[in-house]
Amino acid sequence: MRLAAALALALLLTACAVPEHQTPGTPRAQVVEALGAPTLAVPLAGGGERLIYSRQPAGQQVYQIDFDAHARLTRVEQVLTLAHFQALVPGVDTRESVRAQFGPPALVEHVARFDGDIWTYRIEDMGEPRQAHVHIDPAGVVRLVMFTDEQRGDPDSRAH
């Protein structure tokens, strides 16, 4: 009986440390105590603040955790989704707006056919591992967003 109670308590405490399980209205200090230091903090209009918790480069989640001007939790959202990247507007979004929304990328790449950085984020789309590639020109403006399938593990040995 004691073992079952201890196990239930351990599960409850573990659940509290997951971003999705944070309760609206929770004070900022309590959220940070449960989740640890954020990857990035971004001011929001109206005096609020967004904490970014990223699991990049290994994970496929970035959580936006928003607080109002009174440092109370208002929203938690996992934003590494196809829809969030499709909402970026080339020519309008910038390096700063991408960073404020998704945090730092998993990888920064360069290719011969584009003069600038390509920020790569690991995402999951309908259960499939994908990558979002955000092309940012030298002036810091998003020029293109494209998606590729992420190759994991060794190639199929039967192809040889």
JSON list of C-alpha atoms in Angstrom, two decimals, residues 39 54-62 80 85 95 98-99 102-111 114 116-123 130-136 144 146 148-151:
[
{"chain": "A", "resi": 39, "resn": "THR", "atom": "CA", "xyz": [15.52, 28.68, -22.89]},
{"chain": "A", "resi": 54, "resn": "SER", "atom": "CA", "xyz": [12.81, 24.24, -26.05]},
{"chain": "A", "resi": 55, "resn": "ARG", "atom": "CA", "xyz": [13.65, 20.58, -26.40]},
{"chain": "A", "resi": 56, "resn": "GLN", "atom": "CA", "xyz": [15.70, 21.29, -29.54]},
{"chain": "A", "resi": 57, "resn": "PRO", "atom": "CA", "xyz": [18.02, 20.03, -30.90]},
{"chain": "A", "resi": 58, "resn": "ALA", "atom": "CA", "xyz": [17.14, 16.47, -29.86]},
{"chain": "A", "resi": 59, "resn": "GLY", "atom": "CA", "xyz": [13.41, 16.93, -29.20]},
{"chain": "A", "resi": 60, "resn": "GLN", "atom": "CA", "xyz": [10.54, 18.06, -31.38]},
{"chain": "A", "resi": 61, "resn": "GLN", "atom": "CA", "xyz": [8.82, 20.39, -28.96]},
{"chain": "A", "resi": 62, "resn": "VAL", "atom": "CA", "xyz": [9.04, 24.05, -28.08]},
{"chain": "A", "resi": 80, "resn": "LEU", "atom": "CA", "xyz": [6.75, 23.22, -33.32]},
{"chain": "A", "resi": 85, "resn": "PHE", "atom": "CA", "xyz": [5.70, 27.48, -39.47]},
{"chain": "A", "resi": 95, "resn": "ARG", "atom": "CA", "xyz": [15.18, 36.53, -37.29]},
{"chain": "A", "resi": 98, "resn": "VAL", "atom": "CA", "xyz": [11.22, 33.59, -35.42]},
{"chain": "A", "resi": 99, "resn": "ARG", "atom": "CA", "xyz": [13.45, 33.35, -32.35]},
{"chain": "A", "resi": 102, "resn": "PHE", "atom": "CA", "xyz": [10.31, 29.12, -31.65]},
{"chain": "A", "resi": 103, "resn": "GLY", "atom": "CA", "xyz": [13.48, 29.79, -29.69]},
{"chain": "A", "resi": 104, "resn": "PRO", "atom": "CA", "xyz": [16.88, 28.91, -31.10]},
{"chain": "A", "resi": 105, "resn": "PRO", "atom": "CA", "xyz": [16.95, 26.43, -34.00]},
{"chain": "A", "resi": 106, "resn": "ALA", "atom": "CA", "xyz": [18.24, 22.87, -33.78]},
{"chain": "A", "resi": 107, "resn": "LEU", "atom": "CA", "xyz": [20.73, 23.68, -36.55]},
{"chain": "A", "resi": 108, "resn": "VAL", "atom": "CA", "xyz": [21.95, 26.67, -38.56]},
{"chain": "A", "resi": 109, "resn": "GLU", "atom": "CA", "xyz": [22.93, 25.73, -42.11]},
{"chain": "A", "resi": 110, "resn": "HIS", "atom": "CA", "xyz": [24.21, 27.42, -45.26]},
{"chain": "A", "resi": 111, "resn": "VAL", "atom": "CA", "xyz": [23.80, 26.42, -48.89]},
{"chain": "A", "resi": 114, "resn": "PHE", "atom": "CA", "xyz": [20.95, 31.14, -50.71]},
{"chain": "A", "resi": 116, "resn": "GLY", "atom": "CA", "xyz": [21.95, 33.82, -45.57]},
{"chain": "A", "resi": 117, "resn": "ASP", "atom": "CA", "xyz": [21.25, 31.43, -42.73]},
{"chain": "A", "resi": 118, "resn": "ILE", "atom": "CA", "xyz": [18.86, 28.52, -42.84]},
{"chain": "A", "resi": 119, "resn": "TRP", "atom": "CA", "xyz": [17.43, 27.82, -39.41]},
{"chain": "A", "resi": 120, "resn": "THR", "atom": "CA", "xyz": [16.33, 24.21, -39.11]},
{"chain": "A", "resi": 121, "resn": "TYR", "atom": "CA", "xyz": [13.80, 23.03, -36.51]},
{"chain": "A", "resi": 122, "resn": "ARG", "atom": "CA", "xyz": [12.86, 19.41, -35.87]},
{"chain": "A", "resi": 123, "resn": "ILE", "atom": "CA", "xyz": [9.06, 19.01, -35.89]},
{"chain": "A", "resi": 130, "resn": "ARG", "atom": "CA", "xyz": [9.95, 16.40, -40.36]},
{"chain": "A", "resi": 131, "resn": "GLN", "atom": "CA", "xyz": [12.13, 19.47, -40.48]},
{"chain": "A", "resi": 132, "resn": "ALA", "atom": "CA", "xyz": [11.13, 23.10, -40.97]},
{"chain": "A", "resi": 133, "resn": "HIS", "atom": "CA", "xyz": [13.79, 25.20, -42.73]},
{"chain": "A", "resi": 134, "resn": "VAL", "atom": "CA", "xyz": [13.50, 28.97, -42.30]},
{"chain": "A", "resi": 135, "resn": "HIS", "atom": "CA", "xyz": [15.66, 30.90, -44.79]},
{"chain": "A", "resi": 136, "resn": "ILE", "atom": "CA", "xyz": [16.80, 34.22, -43.29]},
{"chain": "A", "resi": 144, "resn": "LEU", "atom": "CA", "xyz": [11.39, 31.20, -47.47]},
{"chain": "A", "resi": 146, "resn": "MET", "atom": "CA", "xyz": [10.20, 24.89, -46.55]},
{"chain": "A", "resi": 148, "resn": "THR", "atom": "CA", "xyz": [11.56, 18.12, -45.57]},
{"chain": "A", "resi": 149, "resn": "ASP", "atom": "CA", "xyz": [11.15, 14.65, -44.13]},
{"chain": "A", "resi": 150, "resn": "GLU", "atom": "CA", "xyz": [13.66, 13.91, -41.40]},
{"chain": "A", "resi": 151, "resn": "GLN", "atom": "CA", "xyz": [15.77, 10.84, -42.00]}
]
